[in-house]
Short mmCIF file of C-alpha atoms in Angstrom, two decimals:
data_model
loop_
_atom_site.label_atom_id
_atom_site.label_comp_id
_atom_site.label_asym_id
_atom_site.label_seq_id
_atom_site.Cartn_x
_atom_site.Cartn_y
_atom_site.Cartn_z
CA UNK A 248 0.00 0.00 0.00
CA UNK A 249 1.23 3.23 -0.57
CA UNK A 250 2.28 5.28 1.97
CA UNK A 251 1.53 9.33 0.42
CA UNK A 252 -2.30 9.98 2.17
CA UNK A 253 -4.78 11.96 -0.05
CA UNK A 254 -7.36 13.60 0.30
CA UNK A 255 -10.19 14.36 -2.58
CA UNK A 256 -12.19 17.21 -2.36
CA UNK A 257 -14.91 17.36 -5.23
CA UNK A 258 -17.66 13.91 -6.01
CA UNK A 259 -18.68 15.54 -9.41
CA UNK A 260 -18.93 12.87 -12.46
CA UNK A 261 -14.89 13.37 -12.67
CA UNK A 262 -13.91 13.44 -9.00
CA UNK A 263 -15.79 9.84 -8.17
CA UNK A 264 -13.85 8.07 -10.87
CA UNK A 265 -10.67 9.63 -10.09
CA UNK A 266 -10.61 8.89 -6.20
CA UNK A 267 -11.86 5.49 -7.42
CA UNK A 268 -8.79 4.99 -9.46
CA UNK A 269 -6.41 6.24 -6.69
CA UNK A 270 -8.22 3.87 -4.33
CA UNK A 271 -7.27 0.81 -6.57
CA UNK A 272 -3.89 2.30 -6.73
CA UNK A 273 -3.62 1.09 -2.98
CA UNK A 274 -3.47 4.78 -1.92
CA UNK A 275 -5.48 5.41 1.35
CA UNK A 276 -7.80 8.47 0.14
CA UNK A 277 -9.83 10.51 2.10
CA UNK A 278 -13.11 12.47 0.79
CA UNK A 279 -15.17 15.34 1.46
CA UNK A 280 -18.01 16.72 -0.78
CA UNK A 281 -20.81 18.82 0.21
CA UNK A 282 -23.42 16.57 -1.11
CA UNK A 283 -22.98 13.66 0.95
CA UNK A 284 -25.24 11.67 -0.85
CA UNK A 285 -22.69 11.18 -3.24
CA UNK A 286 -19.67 10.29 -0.70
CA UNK A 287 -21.58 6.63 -0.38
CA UNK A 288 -19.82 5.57 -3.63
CA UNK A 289 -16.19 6.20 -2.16
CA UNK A 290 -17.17 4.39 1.22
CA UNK A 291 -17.87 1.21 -0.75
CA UNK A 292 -14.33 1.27 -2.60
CA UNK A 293 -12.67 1.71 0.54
CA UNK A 294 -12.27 5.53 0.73
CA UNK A 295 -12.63 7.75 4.84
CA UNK A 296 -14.33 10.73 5.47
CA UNK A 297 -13.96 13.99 6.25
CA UNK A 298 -16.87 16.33 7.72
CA UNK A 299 -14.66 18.96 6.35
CA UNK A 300 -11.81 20.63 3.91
CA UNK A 301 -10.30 21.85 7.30
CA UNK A 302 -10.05 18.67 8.78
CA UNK A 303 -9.04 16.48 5.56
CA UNK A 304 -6.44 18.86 5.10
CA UNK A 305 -5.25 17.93 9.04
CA UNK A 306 -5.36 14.47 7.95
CA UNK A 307 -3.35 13.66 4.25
CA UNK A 308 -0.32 14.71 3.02
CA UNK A 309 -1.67 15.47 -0.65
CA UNK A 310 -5.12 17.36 -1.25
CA UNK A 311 -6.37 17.05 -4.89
CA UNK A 312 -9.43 19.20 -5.61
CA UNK A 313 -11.85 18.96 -7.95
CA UNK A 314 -15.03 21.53 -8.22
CA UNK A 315 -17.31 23.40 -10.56
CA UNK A 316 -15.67 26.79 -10.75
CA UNK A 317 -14.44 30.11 -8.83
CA UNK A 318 -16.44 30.46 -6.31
CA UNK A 319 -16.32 27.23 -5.24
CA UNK A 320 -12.35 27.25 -4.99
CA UNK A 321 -13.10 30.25 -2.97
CA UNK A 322 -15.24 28.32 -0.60
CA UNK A 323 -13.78 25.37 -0.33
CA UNK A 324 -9.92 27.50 0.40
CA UNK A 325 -11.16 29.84 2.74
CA UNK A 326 -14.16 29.23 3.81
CA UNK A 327 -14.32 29.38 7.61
CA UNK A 328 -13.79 25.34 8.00
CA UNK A 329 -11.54 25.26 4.20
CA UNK A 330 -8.07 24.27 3.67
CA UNK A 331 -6.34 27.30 4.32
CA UNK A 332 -8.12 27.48 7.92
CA UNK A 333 -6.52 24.14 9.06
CA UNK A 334 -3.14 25.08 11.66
CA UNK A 335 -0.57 22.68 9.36
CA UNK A 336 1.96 23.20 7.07
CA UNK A 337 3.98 21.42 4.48
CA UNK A 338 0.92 19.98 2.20
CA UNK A 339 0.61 19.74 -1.46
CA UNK A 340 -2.29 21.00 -2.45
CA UNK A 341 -3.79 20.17 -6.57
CA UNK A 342 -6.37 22.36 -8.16
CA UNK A 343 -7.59 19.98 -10.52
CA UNK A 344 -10.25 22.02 -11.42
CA UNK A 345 -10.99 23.93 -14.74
CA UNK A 346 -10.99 27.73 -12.91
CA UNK A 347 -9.59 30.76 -13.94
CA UNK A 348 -5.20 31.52 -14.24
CA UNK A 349 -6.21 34.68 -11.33
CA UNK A 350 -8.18 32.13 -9.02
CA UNK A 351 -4.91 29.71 -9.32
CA UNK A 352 -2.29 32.35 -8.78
CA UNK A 353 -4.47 33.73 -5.70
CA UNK A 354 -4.85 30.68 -4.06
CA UNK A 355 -0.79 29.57 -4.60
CA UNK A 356 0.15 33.24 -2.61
CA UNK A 357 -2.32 32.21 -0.05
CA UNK A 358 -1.08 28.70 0.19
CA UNK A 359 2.77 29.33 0.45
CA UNK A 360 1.65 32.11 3.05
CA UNK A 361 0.63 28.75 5.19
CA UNK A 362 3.78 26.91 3.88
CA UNK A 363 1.69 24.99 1.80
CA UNK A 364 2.75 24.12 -2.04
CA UNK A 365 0.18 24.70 -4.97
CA UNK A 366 0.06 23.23 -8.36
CA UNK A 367 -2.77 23.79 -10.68
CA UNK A 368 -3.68 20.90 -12.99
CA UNK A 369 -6.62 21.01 -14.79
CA UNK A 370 -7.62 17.68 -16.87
CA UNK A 371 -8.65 17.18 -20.80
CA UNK A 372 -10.89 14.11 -21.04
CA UNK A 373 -14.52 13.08 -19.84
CA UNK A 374 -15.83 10.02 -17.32
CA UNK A 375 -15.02 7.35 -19.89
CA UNK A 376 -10.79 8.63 -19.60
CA UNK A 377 -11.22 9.31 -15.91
CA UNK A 378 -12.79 5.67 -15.11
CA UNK A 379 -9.61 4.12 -16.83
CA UNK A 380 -7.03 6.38 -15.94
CA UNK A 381 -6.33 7.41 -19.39
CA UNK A 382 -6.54 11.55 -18.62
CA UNK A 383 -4.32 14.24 -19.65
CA UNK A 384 -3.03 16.27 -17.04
CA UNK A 385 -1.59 19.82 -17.81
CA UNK A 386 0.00 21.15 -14.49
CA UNK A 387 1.07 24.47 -13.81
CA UNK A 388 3.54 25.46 -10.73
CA UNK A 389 6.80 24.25 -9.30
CA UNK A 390 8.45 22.21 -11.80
CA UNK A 391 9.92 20.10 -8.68
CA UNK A 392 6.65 20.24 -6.34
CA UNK A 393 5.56 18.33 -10.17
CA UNK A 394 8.05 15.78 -9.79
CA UNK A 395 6.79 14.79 -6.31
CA UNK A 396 3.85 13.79 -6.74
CA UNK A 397 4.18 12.91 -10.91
CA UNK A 398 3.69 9.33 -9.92
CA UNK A 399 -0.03 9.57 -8.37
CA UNK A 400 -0.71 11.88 -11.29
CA UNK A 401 0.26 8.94 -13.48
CA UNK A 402 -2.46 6.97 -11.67
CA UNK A 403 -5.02 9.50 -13.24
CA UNK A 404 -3.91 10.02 -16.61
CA UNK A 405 -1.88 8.69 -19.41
CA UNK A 406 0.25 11.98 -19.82
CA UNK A 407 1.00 14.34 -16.91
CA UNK A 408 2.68 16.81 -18.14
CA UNK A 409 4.04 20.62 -16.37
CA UNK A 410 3.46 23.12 -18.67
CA UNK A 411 4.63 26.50 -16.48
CA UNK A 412 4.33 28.42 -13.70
CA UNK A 413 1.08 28.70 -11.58
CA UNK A 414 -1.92 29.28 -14.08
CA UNK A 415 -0.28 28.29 -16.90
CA UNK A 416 -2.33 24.51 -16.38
CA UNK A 417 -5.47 26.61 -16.43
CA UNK A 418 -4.41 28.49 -19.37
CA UNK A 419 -3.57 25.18 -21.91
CA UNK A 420 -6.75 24.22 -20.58
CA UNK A 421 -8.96 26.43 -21.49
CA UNK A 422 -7.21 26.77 -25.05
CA UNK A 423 -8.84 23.10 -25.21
CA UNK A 424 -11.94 23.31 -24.01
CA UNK A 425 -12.46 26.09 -26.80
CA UNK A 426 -11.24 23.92 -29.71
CA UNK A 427 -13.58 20.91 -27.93
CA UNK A 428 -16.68 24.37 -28.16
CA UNK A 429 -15.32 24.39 -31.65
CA UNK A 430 -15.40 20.32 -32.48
CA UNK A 431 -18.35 20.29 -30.92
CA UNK A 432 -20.36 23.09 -32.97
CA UNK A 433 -18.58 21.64 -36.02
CA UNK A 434 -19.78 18.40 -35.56
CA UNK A 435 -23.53 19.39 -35.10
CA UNK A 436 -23.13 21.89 -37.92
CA UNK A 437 -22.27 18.66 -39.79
CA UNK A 438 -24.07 16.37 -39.04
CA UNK A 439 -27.56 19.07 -39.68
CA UNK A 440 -26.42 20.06 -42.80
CA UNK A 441 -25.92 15.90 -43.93
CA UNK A 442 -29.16 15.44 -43.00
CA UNK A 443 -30.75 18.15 -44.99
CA UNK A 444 -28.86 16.76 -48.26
CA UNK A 445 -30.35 13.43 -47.68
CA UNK A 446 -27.26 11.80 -45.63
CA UNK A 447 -28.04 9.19 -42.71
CA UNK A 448 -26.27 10.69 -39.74
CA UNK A 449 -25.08 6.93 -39.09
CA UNK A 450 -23.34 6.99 -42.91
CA UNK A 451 -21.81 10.58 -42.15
CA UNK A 452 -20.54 9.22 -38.91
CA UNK A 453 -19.23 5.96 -40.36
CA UNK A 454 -17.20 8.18 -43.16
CA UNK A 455 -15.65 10.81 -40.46
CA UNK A 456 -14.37 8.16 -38.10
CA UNK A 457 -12.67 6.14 -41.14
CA UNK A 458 -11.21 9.85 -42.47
CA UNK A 459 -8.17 11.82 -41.24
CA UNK A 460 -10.78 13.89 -39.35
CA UNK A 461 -12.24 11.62 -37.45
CA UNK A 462 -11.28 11.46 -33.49
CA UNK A 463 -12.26 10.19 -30.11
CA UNK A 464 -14.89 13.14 -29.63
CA UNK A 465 -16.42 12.57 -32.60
CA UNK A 466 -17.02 8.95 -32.33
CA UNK A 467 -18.13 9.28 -29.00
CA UNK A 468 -20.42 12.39 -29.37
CA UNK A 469 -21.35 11.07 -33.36
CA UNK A 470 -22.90 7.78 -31.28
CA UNK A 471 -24.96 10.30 -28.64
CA UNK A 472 -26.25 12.18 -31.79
CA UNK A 473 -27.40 8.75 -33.25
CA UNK A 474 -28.79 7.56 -30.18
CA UNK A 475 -30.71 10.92 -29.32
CA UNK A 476 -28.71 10.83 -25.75
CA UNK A 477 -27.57 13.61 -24.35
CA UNK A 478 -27.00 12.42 -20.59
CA UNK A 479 -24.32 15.11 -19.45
CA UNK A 480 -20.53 13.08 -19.56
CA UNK A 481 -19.64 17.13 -19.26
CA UNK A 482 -22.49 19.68 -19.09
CA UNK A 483 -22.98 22.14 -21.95
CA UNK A 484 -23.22 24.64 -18.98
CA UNK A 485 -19.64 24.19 -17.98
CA UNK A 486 -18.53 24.97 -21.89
CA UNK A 487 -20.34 28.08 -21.57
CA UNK A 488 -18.15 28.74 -18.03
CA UNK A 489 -15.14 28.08 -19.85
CA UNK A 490 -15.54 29.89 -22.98
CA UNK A 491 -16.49 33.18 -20.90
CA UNK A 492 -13.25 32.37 -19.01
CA UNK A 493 -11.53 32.33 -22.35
CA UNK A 494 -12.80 35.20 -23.26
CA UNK A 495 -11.67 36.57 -19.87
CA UNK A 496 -8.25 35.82 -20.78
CA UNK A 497 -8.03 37.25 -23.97
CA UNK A 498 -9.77 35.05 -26.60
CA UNK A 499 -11.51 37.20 -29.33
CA UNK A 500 -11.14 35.54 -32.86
CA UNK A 501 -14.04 35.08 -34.50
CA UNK A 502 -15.00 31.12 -33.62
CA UNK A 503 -14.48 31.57 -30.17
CA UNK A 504 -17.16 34.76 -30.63
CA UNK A 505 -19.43 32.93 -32.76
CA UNK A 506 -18.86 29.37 -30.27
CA UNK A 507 -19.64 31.62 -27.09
CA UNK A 508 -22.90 32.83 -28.56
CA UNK A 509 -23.84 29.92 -29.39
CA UNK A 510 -23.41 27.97 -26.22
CA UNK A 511 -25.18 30.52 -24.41
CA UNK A 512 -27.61 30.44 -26.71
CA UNK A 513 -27.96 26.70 -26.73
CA UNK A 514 -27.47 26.78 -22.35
CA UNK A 515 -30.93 28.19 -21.74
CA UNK A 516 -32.68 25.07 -22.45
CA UNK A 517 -30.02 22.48 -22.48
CA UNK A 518 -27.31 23.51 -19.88
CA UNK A 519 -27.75 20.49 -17.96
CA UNK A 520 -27.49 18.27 -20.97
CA UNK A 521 -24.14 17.28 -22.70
CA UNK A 522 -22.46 19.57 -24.53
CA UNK A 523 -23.59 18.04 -27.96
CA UNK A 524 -26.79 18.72 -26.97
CA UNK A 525 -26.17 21.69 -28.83
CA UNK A 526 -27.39 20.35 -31.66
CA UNK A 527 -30.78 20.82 -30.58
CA UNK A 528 -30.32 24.73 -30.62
CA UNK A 529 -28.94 24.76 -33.91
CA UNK A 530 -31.35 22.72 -35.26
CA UNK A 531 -34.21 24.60 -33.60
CA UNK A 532 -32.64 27.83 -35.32
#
């Protein structure tokens, strides 16, 4: 069993699968999430509990954390029981979350103010990657704080990877998620425009995935459009956080402009959907 105690903060549809994997890894993990309906899952693998950050971060030696956005960092850093409020020094603490560069760089001053050491490391992939540990990791922060703890990212994700200092993760992140606004778009675009020639959506699909195009998104969003599924793997709601995050950053050429409207657009009625669900709203237009 390994010795390096964690602790997982975040049950979302990544954060389960993830812990899972780092259970089976022989790592003893400890959880906290503020729906504790959803901590039941973790219990059954094997995984402790925390009532909360505070005292998980008293407990392990490496915190991994994995919410929706911002404010949530926010909460679960400084709220009055969050990490930051726990009297201990000397932890590793990884934003795996896809947040903002600022949020990242604010909470590394306040964690090296407490002598912890921050690394931001946002993920590219959905549940299907996280349940197997095939992920890609992009980590921003000490190159050598990286090295430490490289090996339980390896656990995660097929390539872990440090890509700069603090918010530079968060950065090459959310330069994916607006090419995966963009494949997405494209592909319902595609797929509409088929259909109104005459072209089966299977047949379209079938002659993408055999081209040079063709990819793991589009086989695995081409079978939700052919199945009329759109049970959220990642929400069309959190595309529409990260685009405006994007945009935040800098982002102005014309598909990200056209992708943002778009998704907001498409958000009103299908936010909680997946994010190819945006074929509805372009359809409906």
């Amino acid at each position: 069993m390994n010795t390096t105690k964690i602790g997982w903060i975040g049950l979302g549809n990544m954060g389960i699968p993830m812990a899972t994997q780092l259970i089976e890894a022989g790592y003893q993990v400890k959880v906290y999430n503020r729906n504790k309906a959803k901590e039941g899952a973790l219990t059954e693998a094997g995984a402790l509990l925390a009532e909360t950050p505070k005292e998980l971060t008293l407990q392990t030696d490496v915190v991994f954390v994995m919410v929706s956005d911002d404010a949530a960092i926010e909460a679960v850093f400084k709220g009055s029981d969050g990490i930051l409020s726990a009297e201990t020094t000397g932890k590793t603490i990884v934003n795996m979350s896809t947040v903002s560069p600022a949020i990242s760089k604010q909470m590394a001053t306040d964690c090296a103010a407490k002598g912890h050491f921050y690394l931001d490391a946002p993920v590219s992939g959905s549940v299907k990657q996280a349940e197997t540990g095939q992920l890609v990791i992009m980590v921003g922060g000490d190159e050598s704080t990286f090295n430490t703890i490289k090996p339980i990212l390896e656990r995660l994700g097929k390539l872990a990877m440090h890509v700069g200092e603090t918010g530079a993760g968060n950065s090459a992140k959310l330069a994916i998620n607006s090419l995966l606004a963009l494949y997405a778009q494209g592909l319902a675009e595609t797929v509409l425009f088929a259909n109104a020639q005459g072209i089966k959506t299977e047949d379209l699909l079938n002659l993408i995935n055999n081209a040079a195009i063709g990819n793991i998104f589009t086989k695995i969003k081409g079978d939700a459009i052919i199945a009329d599924q759109y049970q959220a793997a990642f929400a069309l709601k959190h595309i529409v956080k990260d685009l405006n995050l994007a945009k935040a950053e800098g982002i102005s050429s014309p598909l990200a402009k056209t992708a943002l409207q778009t998704f907001e657009a498409a958000a009103v009625k299908y936010g909680e959907e997946d994010i190819i669900a945006v074929i509805k709203e372009i359809k409906a237009d």
